[in-house]
Coordinates of C-alpha atoms and ligand atoms in Angstrom, one line a residue:
M3 CA 7.0 3.3 33.2
E4 CA 9.9 3.6 30.5
A5 CA 9.4 2.7 26.7
R6 CA 11.8 0.8 24.7
T7 CA 14.5 2.4 22.6
I8 CA 13.2 3.5 19.2
R9 CA 15.6 2.6 16.4
F10 CA 15.3 3.4 12.8
I11 CA 17.4 4.0 9.8
R12 CA 17.9 7.6 8.4
R13 CA 20.6 8.6 5.7
G14 CA 21.8 4.9 5.8
E15 CA 22.6 5.2 9.6
L16 CA 21.0 4.0 12.6
V17 CA 19.2 6.4 15.0
S18 CA 18.6 5.5 18.5
L19 CA 16.1 7.3 20.8
V20 CA 15.7 6.5 24.4
N21 CA 12.8 7.4 26.9
V22 CA 10.7 8.8 24.4
P23 CA 7.2 9.0 26.0
P24 CA 4.6 6.8 24.2
E25 CA 2.3 9.5 23.0
R26 CA 5.2 11.8 21.6
T27 CA 4.5 12.2 17.9
L28 CA 7.0 11.6 15.3
L29 CA 6.9 15.4 14.2
E30 CA 7.8 16.5 17.9
V31 CA 10.8 14.1 17.9
L32 CA 12.0 15.3 14.3
R33 CA 11.7 19.2 15.1
E34 CA 12.7 19.1 18.8
D35 CA 14.8 16.2 19.5
L36 CA 16.6 15.7 16.1
G37 CA 16.6 19.5 15.0
A38 CA 15.2 18.3 11.5
T39 CA 13.2 21.4 11.2
G40 CA 12.9 21.0 7.3
T41 CA 9.6 19.1 8.3
K42 CA 6.7 21.6 9.0
E43 CA 3.6 21.7 11.3
G44 CA 0.6 23.1 9.6
C45 CA -2.5 21.8 11.0
G46 CA -1.5 19.0 13.4
E47 CA -4.3 16.9 12.5
G48 CA -3.4 15.1 9.3
D49 CA -5.2 17.5 6.9
C50 CA -2.6 19.8 5.1
G51 CA 0.3 17.4 4.6
A52 CA 3.0 20.0 5.6
C53 CA 4.6 17.3 8.1
T54 CA 4.6 14.5 5.4
V55 CA 7.7 12.0 5.6
V56 CA 8.4 8.9 4.0
L57 CA 8.6 5.7 5.6
G58 CA 10.3 2.6 4.2
E59 CA 9.7 -1.2 5.2
A60 CA 11.2 -4.3 3.8
D61 CA 9.0 -5.8 0.9
G62 CA 10.5 -8.9 -0.5
N63 CA 14.2 -8.1 -1.7
G64 CA 13.4 -4.3 -1.9
L65 CA 11.6 -1.5 0.0
R66 CA 7.9 -0.3 0.2
Y67 CA 7.5 3.5 0.5
R68 CA 4.8 5.4 2.3
A69 CA 4.3 8.9 2.7
V70 CA 2.6 9.6 6.0
N71 CA 1.7 12.7 8.3
S72 CA 4.4 12.9 10.9
C73 CA 2.3 15.2 13.1
I74 CA -0.3 12.4 14.2
R75 CA 2.0 9.4 13.9
L76 CA 3.5 8.2 17.2
A77 CA 7.4 8.3 17.2
H78 CA 7.5 4.7 18.5
S79 CA 5.6 3.5 15.4
V80 CA 8.7 3.9 13.2
D81 CA 10.9 1.6 15.3
G82 CA 12.4 -0.9 12.7
L83 CA 11.6 1.1 9.5
A84 CA 13.6 3.6 7.4
L85 CA 12.8 7.2 7.4
W86 CA 13.2 10.1 5.0
T87 CA 12.7 13.8 5.8
V88 CA 12.9 16.5 3.1
E89 CA 16.6 17.0 4.6
D90 CA 17.7 13.6 3.5
L91 CA 16.9 13.7 -0.3
H92 CA 19.8 15.7 -1.9
G93 CA 22.9 13.7 -3.3
A94 CA 26.1 13.5 -1.5
D95 CA 27.3 16.4 -3.8
G96 CA 24.5 18.4 -2.8
A97 CA 22.5 18.1 -6.1
L98 CA 18.7 18.3 -5.5
H99 CA 16.8 15.1 -5.8
P100 CA 14.4 15.1 -8.9
A101 CA 11.4 15.6 -6.6
Q102 CA 13.1 18.8 -5.5
E103 CA 14.5 19.9 -8.9
A104 CA 11.2 19.4 -10.6
M105 CA 9.6 21.8 -8.0
V106 CA 12.2 24.4 -8.7
R107 CA 11.9 24.1 -12.5
C108 CA 8.1 24.3 -12.5
H109 CA 7.9 27.0 -10.0
G110 CA 5.9 24.9 -7.5
S111 CA 6.8 26.7 -4.5
Q112 CA 6.1 30.2 -3.3
C113 CA 5.9 30.4 0.6
G114 CA 7.5 27.2 1.0
F115 CA 5.4 26.2 4.2
C116 CA 3.6 23.3 2.3
T117 CA 6.7 22.7 0.0
P118 CA 8.6 20.0 2.3
G119 CA 5.3 17.9 2.4
F120 CA 4.9 18.2 -1.2
V121 CA 8.4 17.1 -2.0
M122 CA 8.1 14.1 0.4
S123 CA 4.9 13.2 -1.4
L124 CA 6.6 13.4 -4.8
F125 CA 9.8 11.6 -3.4
G126 CA 7.3 8.7 -2.4
M127 CA 5.7 8.8 -5.7
Y128 CA 9.3 8.8 -7.3
Q129 CA 10.3 5.6 -5.6
N130 CA 6.9 3.7 -5.8
H131 CA 6.4 4.7 -9.6
V132 CA 9.2 6.3 -11.3
C133 CA 11.8 3.9 -10.0
K134 CA 9.6 1.0 -11.1
G135 CA 9.4 2.4 -14.6
Q136 CA 5.7 3.3 -14.1
D137 CA 4.1 6.5 -15.8
V138 CA 3.2 9.4 -13.4
T139 CA -0.1 10.3 -15.0
R140 CA -2.2 13.4 -14.1
E141 CA -4.8 11.4 -12.5
L142 CA -2.0 9.4 -10.4
A143 CA -0.3 12.7 -9.3
Q144 CA -3.5 14.1 -8.3
Q145 CA -4.5 11.3 -6.2
E146 CA -1.2 10.9 -4.4
L147 CA -0.9 14.6 -3.7
S148 CA -4.7 15.0 -2.5
G149 CA -3.2 14.8 1.1
N150 CA -1.0 18.1 0.6
L151 CA -2.7 21.5 0.6
C152 CA -1.0 24.7 -1.0
R153 CA -2.8 28.1 -0.5
C154 CA -0.2 30.1 -2.6
T155 CA 1.2 28.5 -5.6
G156 CA -1.9 26.5 -7.1
Y157 CA -1.5 23.1 -7.9
R158 CA -1.0 23.0 -11.6
P159 CA 2.6 23.6 -11.3
I160 CA 3.2 21.2 -8.6
L161 CA 1.3 18.5 -10.9
D162 CA 3.7 19.3 -13.5
A163 CA 6.5 18.9 -11.1
A164 CA 5.1 15.4 -10.4
Q165 CA 5.1 14.6 -14.1
Q166 CA 8.5 16.0 -14.8
M167 CA 10.6 14.1 -12.3
A168 CA 11.0 11.1 -14.6
Q169 CA 12.9 13.3 -17.1
L170 CA 15.4 14.4 -14.7
P171 CA 18.7 12.6 -14.1
A172 CA 17.9 9.7 -12.0
A173 CA 18.4 9.3 -8.1
R174 CA 18.7 5.9 -6.6
V175 CA 18.1 4.6 -2.9
D176 CA 20.6 1.8 -1.8
E177 CA 17.4 -0.4 -1.4
A178 CA 19.7 -3.7 -0.9
G179 CA 21.6 -1.8 1.8
I180 CA 18.7 -0.5 3.8
A181 CA 16.9 -3.9 3.4
R182 CA 19.9 -5.5 5.1
Q183 CA 19.7 -2.8 8.0
L184 CA 16.2 -3.4 8.6
E185 CA 16.6 -7.2 8.7
A186 CA 19.3 -6.6 11.6
L187 CA 16.9 -4.3 13.3
R188 CA 14.0 -6.8 13.3
L189 CA 16.4 -9.6 14.4
Q190 CA 17.6 -7.4 17.3
R191 CA 14.0 -6.3 18.1
D192 CA 12.9 -10.1 18.3
Q193 CA 15.3 -11.0 20.7
Q194 CA 14.2 -8.3 23.2
P195 CA 11.4 -8.7 25.5
D196 CA 8.1 -6.7 24.4
T197 CA 7.6 -4.8 27.7
G198 CA 7.3 -0.9 28.8
A199 CA 5.0 1.9 28.1
Y200 CA 4.9 1.1 24.2
L201 CA 4.0 -2.4 23.4
A202 CA 4.2 -3.6 19.8
P203 CA 3.9 -7.5 19.7
A204 CA 5.1 -9.2 16.7
T205 CA 2.4 -11.9 16.6
L206 CA -1.3 -12.2 17.2
A207 CA -0.7 -14.6 20.1
A208 CA 1.5 -12.1 21.8
L209 CA -0.8 -9.3 21.0
L210 CA -3.7 -11.2 22.5
A211 CA -1.6 -11.7 25.6
A212 CA -0.8 -8.3 25.9
R213 CA -4.3 -7.2 25.4
A214 CA -5.4 -9.6 28.3
Q215 CA -2.4 -8.5 30.7
H216 CA -3.0 -4.7 30.0
P217 CA -6.6 -3.9 29.5
D218 CA -6.2 -0.3 30.2
A219 CA -3.3 0.2 27.6
Q220 CA -4.5 2.4 24.8
V221 CA -4.9 0.3 21.8
V222 CA -3.6 2.2 18.4
A223 CA -3.2 1.0 15.0
G224 CA -2.3 3.8 12.5
C225 CA -3.1 6.4 14.8
T226 CA -5.0 8.7 12.4
D227 CA -7.8 9.0 14.8
V228 CA -5.9 8.6 18.2
G229 CA -3.3 11.0 17.0
L230 CA -5.7 13.9 16.9
W231 CA -6.8 13.0 20.6
V232 CA -3.0 13.6 21.3
T233 CA -2.4 16.8 19.3
K234 CA -5.9 18.3 19.8
M235 CA -7.1 17.1 23.1
H236 CA -3.5 16.8 24.8
R237 CA -4.2 13.1 25.8
Q238 CA -1.5 11.2 27.5
F239 CA -1.2 7.7 27.8
A240 CA 0.4 5.6 30.5
Q241 CA 0.6 2.7 28.1
V242 CA 0.0 2.1 24.4
L243 CA -0.7 -1.4 22.6
D244 CA 0.3 -1.0 19.0
V245 CA -1.6 -3.8 16.9
T246 CA 0.2 -3.1 13.7
R247 CA 3.2 -5.2 14.2
A248 CA 1.3 -8.5 14.7
A249 CA 2.3 -10.1 11.2
E250 CA -1.0 -12.1 11.0
L251 CA -3.2 -8.9 11.1
R252 CA -1.2 -7.3 8.2
R253 CA -2.2 -10.1 5.8
I254 CA -4.9 -10.3 3.3
E255 CA -6.0 -13.7 2.5
T256 CA -8.2 -14.6 -0.5
Y257 CA -10.7 -17.6 -0.2
D258 CA -13.3 -19.0 -2.8
S259 CA -16.2 -17.2 -0.7
H260 CA -14.6 -14.1 0.8
I261 CA -11.5 -12.0 1.3
A262 CA -10.1 -11.7 4.9
I263 CA -8.5 -8.6 5.4
G264 CA -6.2 -8.2 8.7
A265 CA -7.3 -5.4 11.0
A266 CA -3.7 -3.8 10.8
V267 CA -3.7 -3.6 6.9
P268 CA -3.2 0.0 5.9
L269 CA -6.4 1.5 4.0
A270 CA -4.4 1.9 1.0
D271 CA -3.8 -1.7 0.6
A272 CA -7.4 -2.9 1.9
F273 CA -8.9 -0.5 -0.7
A274 CA -6.6 -1.7 -3.5
T275 CA -7.7 -5.0 -2.7
L276 CA -11.4 -4.2 -2.9
V277 CA -11.0 -2.0 -6.0
A278 CA -9.2 -5.2 -7.8
E279 CA -12.5 -7.0 -7.3
R280 CA -14.8 -4.3 -7.7
P281 CA -13.2 -1.4 -9.8
Q282 CA -16.3 0.8 -9.5
L283 CA -15.0 1.5 -6.1
K284 CA -12.0 3.3 -7.4
T285 CA -13.1 6.9 -6.9
F286 CA -14.8 6.1 -3.4
A287 CA -11.7 4.7 -2.4
A288 CA -9.5 7.4 -3.4
R289 CA -11.6 10.0 -1.7
F290 CA -11.0 8.4 1.7
A291 CA -8.9 11.2 3.3
G292 CA -5.5 11.6 1.3
L293 CA -2.9 9.1 0.5
P294 CA -0.6 9.8 3.9
V295 CA -3.7 8.9 6.0
R296 CA -4.7 5.9 4.1
N297 CA -0.9 4.9 4.1
S298 CA -1.0 4.9 8.2
G299 CA -4.8 4.4 8.9
T300 CA -6.0 0.8 8.9
L301 CA -9.3 -0.7 7.9
G302 CA -9.6 -2.1 11.5
G303 CA -9.0 1.1 13.1
N304 CA -11.8 2.5 11.0
V305 CA -14.1 -0.2 11.9
A306 CA -13.2 -0.1 15.7
N307 CA -13.3 3.6 15.8
G308 CA -16.9 3.3 14.6
S309 CA -17.4 6.8 13.7
P310 CA -21.1 7.5 12.2
I311 CA -19.3 9.3 9.4
G312 CA -16.8 6.8 8.7
D313 CA -16.6 5.8 5.0
S314 CA -15.7 2.0 5.0
M315 CA -18.4 0.9 7.2
P316 CA -21.4 1.7 4.9
L317 CA -19.6 0.1 2.0
L318 CA -18.6 -3.1 4.3
I319 CA -22.4 -3.2 5.5
A320 CA -23.6 -3.2 1.7
L321 CA -21.0 -6.0 0.9
G322 CA -22.2 -8.0 3.9
A323 CA -18.8 -8.0 5.7
H324 CA -18.3 -9.7 8.8
V325 CA -16.1 -8.7 11.7
V326 CA -13.9 -11.2 13.6
L327 CA -13.2 -10.2 17.2
M328 CA -10.2 -12.2 19.0
S329 CA -9.2 -12.6 22.5
E330 CA -7.2 -15.1 24.4
R331 CA -10.5 -16.8 25.2
G332 CA -11.3 -17.3 21.4
H333 CA -12.9 -15.7 18.6
R334 CA -16.4 -14.6 17.6
A335 CA -17.6 -13.3 14.1
M336 CA -20.7 -11.0 13.5
P337 CA -22.1 -8.8 10.7
L338 CA -20.3 -5.6 10.7
E339 CA -23.4 -3.6 11.8
D340 CA -23.6 -5.7 15.0
V341 CA -20.4 -4.3 16.3
Y342 CA -22.0 -1.1 17.4
T343 CA -24.1 -0.3 20.4
G344 CA -24.6 3.2 20.3
Y345 CA -22.3 6.5 19.5
R346 CA -18.8 5.3 19.5
K347 CA -19.6 2.3 21.6
N348 CA -19.2 -1.2 20.5
V349 CA -19.4 -4.7 21.6
L350 CA -15.6 -5.2 22.1
A351 CA -14.6 -6.6 25.6
A352 CA -11.6 -5.3 27.6
D353 CA -9.5 -8.1 26.3
E354 CA -10.6 -8.1 22.7
I355 CA -9.4 -6.8 19.5
V356 CA -10.6 -6.6 16.0
A357 CA -8.7 -9.0 14.2
W358 CA -10.2 -9.6 10.7
I359 CA -12.8 -8.1 8.5
K360 CA -14.2 -10.7 6.1
V361 CA -15.7 -9.4 2.8
P362 CA -17.7 -11.7 0.6
R363 CA -16.6 -12.1 -3.2
P364 CA -18.7 -10.4 -5.9
G365 CA -21.9 -12.2 -6.2
E366 CA -23.8 -13.1 -9.5
G367 CA -25.2 -10.1 -11.1
E368 CA -24.4 -7.8 -8.3
F369 CA -24.7 -3.9 -9.0
L370 CA -22.7 -1.8 -6.6
R371 CA -22.4 1.6 -6.0
A372 CA -20.6 3.7 -3.0
Y373 CA -21.3 7.6 -2.7
K374 CA -19.7 10.0 -0.6
I375 CA -21.1 13.5 -0.1
S376 CA -18.6 16.0 1.5
K377 CA -18.0 19.7 1.5
R378 CA -14.7 19.2 -0.2
Y379 CA -14.3 16.6 -2.9
D380 CA -10.9 15.4 -1.8
D381 CA -9.5 14.8 1.7
D382 CA -12.6 15.4 3.6
I383 CA -15.0 13.4 5.9
S384 CA -18.5 12.4 4.7
A385 CA -21.6 14.2 5.6
V386 CA -23.5 11.6 4.0
C387 CA -22.4 8.1 2.8
L388 CA -24.6 5.4 1.1
A389 CA -23.5 2.2 -0.5
V390 CA -26.0 -0.2 -2.4
N391 CA -25.5 -3.8 -3.5
L392 CA -28.2 -4.9 -5.5
A393 CA -29.0 -8.0 -7.6
V394 CA -32.1 -8.2 -10.1
Q395 CA -33.4 -11.5 -11.4
D396 CA -36.1 -11.4 -14.0
G397 CA -37.1 -7.8 -13.2
V398 CA -37.3 -8.7 -9.6
V399 CA -35.1 -7.6 -6.6
R400 CA -33.3 -10.8 -5.6
H401 CA -30.6 -9.3 -3.4
V402 CA -30.1 -5.9 -1.8
S403 CA -28.0 -4.8 1.0
I404 CA -27.8 -1.1 2.0
G405 CA -25.3 0.7 4.3
A406 CA -25.5 4.2 5.3
G407 CA -23.3 6.8 7.3
G408 CA -23.9 10.1 8.6
V409 CA -27.6 9.5 9.4
A410 CA -27.6 8.0 12.8
A411 CA -25.4 7.6 15.7
T412 CA -23.6 4.6 14.3
P413 CA -23.0 3.4 10.8
V414 CA -26.2 1.6 9.8
R415 CA -28.0 -1.0 7.6
A416 CA -31.0 0.6 6.1
V417 CA -33.3 -2.5 7.0
Q418 CA -36.6 -1.0 6.1
A419 CA -35.5 0.5 2.5
E420 CA -34.1 -3.1 2.0
A421 CA -37.5 -4.6 2.8
A422 CA -39.1 -2.0 0.5
L423 CA -37.0 -3.4 -2.4
R424 CA -36.5 -6.9 -1.7
G425 CA -38.8 -9.3 -3.7
Q426 CA -40.4 -6.4 -5.5
P427 CA -40.3 -5.5 -9.1
W428 CA -37.3 -3.3 -10.0
N429 CA -39.1 -0.4 -11.3
A430 CA -39.5 3.4 -10.8
E431 CA -42.5 2.9 -8.4
T432 CA -40.7 0.6 -6.2
V433 CA -37.5 2.9 -6.2
Q434 CA -39.8 5.8 -5.3
H435 CA -41.3 3.8 -2.3
A436 CA -37.8 2.8 -1.3
I437 CA -36.6 6.5 -1.5
D438 CA -39.5 7.6 0.9
T439 CA -38.8 4.7 3.1
L440 CA -35.0 5.5 3.3
R441 CA -35.8 9.1 4.1
A442 CA -38.1 8.0 6.8
E443 CA -36.0 5.4 8.4
F444 CA -33.3 7.9 10.1
Q445 CA -33.4 11.1 11.9
P446 CA -30.0 12.3 11.0
I447 CA -28.8 15.3 13.3
S448 CA -27.7 18.8 12.1
D449 CA -24.1 19.7 12.5
M450 CA -21.2 21.6 11.0
R451 CA -21.1 19.3 8.1
A452 CA -24.8 19.4 7.0
S453 CA -28.4 19.8 8.4
S454 CA -30.7 17.1 9.1
A455 CA -33.0 18.1 6.2
Y456 CA -30.1 18.1 3.9
R457 CA -28.9 14.8 4.9
S458 CA -32.3 13.1 4.4
E459 CA -32.7 14.7 1.2
V460 CA -29.5 13.7 -0.1
L461 CA -30.0 10.2 1.3
G462 CA -33.0 9.6 -1.1
N463 CA -31.3 11.4 -3.8
L464 CA -28.4 8.8 -3.8
L465 CA -30.9 6.1 -3.8
R466 CA -32.3 7.7 -7.0
R467 CA -28.9 8.1 -8.6
F468 CA -28.1 4.5 -7.9
W469 CA -31.3 3.7 -9.8
L470 CA -30.5 5.9 -12.5
E471 CA -27.1 4.5 -13.0
Q472 CA -28.2 0.8 -13.0
Q473 CA -30.7 2.0 -15.7
G474 CA -27.6 3.3 -17.6
L475 CA -29.0 7.0 -17.2
Q476 CA -26.1 8.1 -15.4
Q477 CA -26.4 11.8 -14.7
M478 CA -23.4 14.1 -15.0
N479 CA -21.6 14.3 -11.7
L480 CA -18.2 15.3 -10.2
E481 CA -16.8 12.0 -10.5
N482 CA -17.5 11.8 -14.5
F483 CA -16.3 15.7 -14.7
Q484 CA -12.9 16.1 -16.4
L485 CA -11.3 19.3 -15.9
V486 CA -9.7 20.2 -19.3
E487 CA -7.0 22.9 -19.1
A488 CA -6.9 25.6 -21.7
A489 CA -3.6 26.5 -23.4
A490 CA -2.4 29.6 -22.2
Ligands
FAD23 C1 -7.0 14.2 7.7 C2 -8.0 13.0 8.0 C3 -9.0 12.5 7.2 C4 -9.6 11.5 7.4 N1 -10.7 11.1 6.5 C5 -11.4 9.9 6.5 C6 -12.4 9.7 5.8 O1 -12.4 10.2 4.5 N2 -13.1 8.7 5.9 C7 -13.0 8.1 7.1 O2 -13.9 7.0 7.3 N3 -12.1 8.3 8.0 C8 -11.4 9.4 7.9 N4 -10.3 9.7 8.8 C9 -10.4 9.0 10.0 C10 -9.3 7.8 10.2 O3 -8.3 7.9 9.1 C11 -9.9 6.6 10.1 O4 -10.9 6.2 11.0 C12 -8.7 5.3 10.1 O5 -9.4 4.2 9.5 C13 -8.6 5.0 11.5 O6 -7.5 4.0 11.5 P1 -6.2 3.9 12.4 O7 -5.6 2.7 12.1 O8 -5.5 5.1 12.2 O9 -6.8 3.9 13.9 P2 -6.4 4.5 15.3 O10 -6.4 6.1 15.2 O11 -5.1 4.0 15.6 O12 -7.5 4.0 16.2 C14 -8.8 4.3 16.0 C15 -9.6 3.6 17.3 O13 -9.6 2.3 16.8 C16 -9.1 1.3 18.0 N5 -8.5 0.3 17.3 C17 -7.6 0.5 16.2 N6 -7.5 -0.8 15.8 C18 -8.0 -1.6 16.6 C19 -8.1 -3.0 16.6 N7 -7.5 -4.0 15.8 N8 -8.8 -3.7 17.6 C20 -9.5 -2.9 18.3 N9 -9.3 -1.6 18.4 C21 -8.7 -1.0 17.5 C22 -8.2 2.5 18.6 O14 -8.2 2.0 20.2 C23 -9.0 3.7 18.6 O15 -10.0 3.8 19.6 C24 -9.3 10.7 8.6 C25 -8.5 11.0 9.4 C26 -7.7 12.2 9.4 C27 -6.8 12.6 10.3
FES24 S1 0.8 19.2 10.0 FE1 -1.0 19.4 8.7 S2 -0.9 17.2 8.3 FE2 0.7 17.2 9.7
FES25 S1 3.8 27.6 -1.3 FE1 2.5 28.8 0.0 S2 1.3 27.1 0.9 FE2 2.2 26.1 -0.6

């Protein structure tokens, strides 16, 4: 089965690629088919950022830029978008782009293997912040570069470069021109039938029809899980069904009682929405992978993948989120924890997709915290995750909702610990009982991330930390720790 022609805009010109297999990665196409070897392969699993490129999509009258990992991104997913690699930044006269020039001036590169990736993340930062007159603070630079690893230079000169870009002579992208080209591509695409080895329906109705007609097609969204099946397990797919083009699933809708997040909304946008309502989630959100993964990966993909160490599920359970599954037969909604039936098993029928995640608005008096324990602070998967949402009225626990990750075969609700708290006086004795109950409730496994005993211990400790924070007795922790650089 042949796949449709891939068309995208690069250097202001149309690139067309025919007969690209559905599982071929963007990095393979760039390096092997287009000879664009400036983009490097480091890990091949979305971890190091050497392969970072920037995608542009229409956003009102302008463009929205996203740095993504090309190693785990399927080539077909850039159909209809604009693409920049490290070869595409310099001016017509060969002048370096501010992202490149700042790296040179700040001595941000040694071996250079990571450099193209850093430069592309800086380019994304430049377009999304500097060009909009926003400051690149140290914190912003750290967050947006957390998906790029460097083993030679050290990060200080690279962070300096991020903050120096704005002082250099400006470089501008012809956004209006590219937006017009993208619109022409969209019209062209809409006129063609969505058939072949890579299906990417543009509407929810077409997506559900395709899901029913092709139950064996591999469903993909941002491919930050599936991409690793390709690069590490060498999986091949006869047919792929991409959910991310269905316009309805890319929307975030706000209602009085809840926010409905479309399954294909990138994690970066989904978390931004959650953080806007609950600012205390900012650090937790920023510690979900690195920005390039959050720019590709979707909330629906995290939920459907159902990893027991996935991060959004414990949080969504604590928030009382419901998942809406859809097929041509209709839809059904359920509490998020009811989606899972076993290790990476769920209730989805062969013709169903995850369509929406409905998150209740903040409740009166709610005190919410989400904790992630991982070996590396940034860009790492959890060993243990705990999210607690609690409301106390007249000294008694009126509402409590606890989600946990890394302690069972699926993301779980801590039903017994909740029962130990609900309706009880909110005091140290109740909390100690709940901690003991929580530790006894799950029998976590030992693996490369943590031992069973460690996980149980930490789980209880996190509930204690929640109690201390609620009492205003916040202990010193990594999140509050500010690294102050001594002047040389
Ligand atoms: C370097 C790196 C770091 C990571 N760090 C974290 C982390 O800190 N925390 C964390 O939780 N995860 C992490 N992940 C895992 C991954 O990014 C998330 O699970 C992500 O949310 C997956 O979304 P996706 O859109 O990329 O899904 P995909 O990879 O496209 O799909 C994942 C699974 O979900 C299915 N699926 C996707 N969308 C739908 C849908 N709408 N309906 C039905 N099925 C669907 C697919 O068939 C597939 O089985 C990391 C991954 C990488 C590569
Ligand atoms: S090669 Fe390491 S993230 Fe892509
Ligand atoms: S300069 Fe060598 S890894 Fe970054």
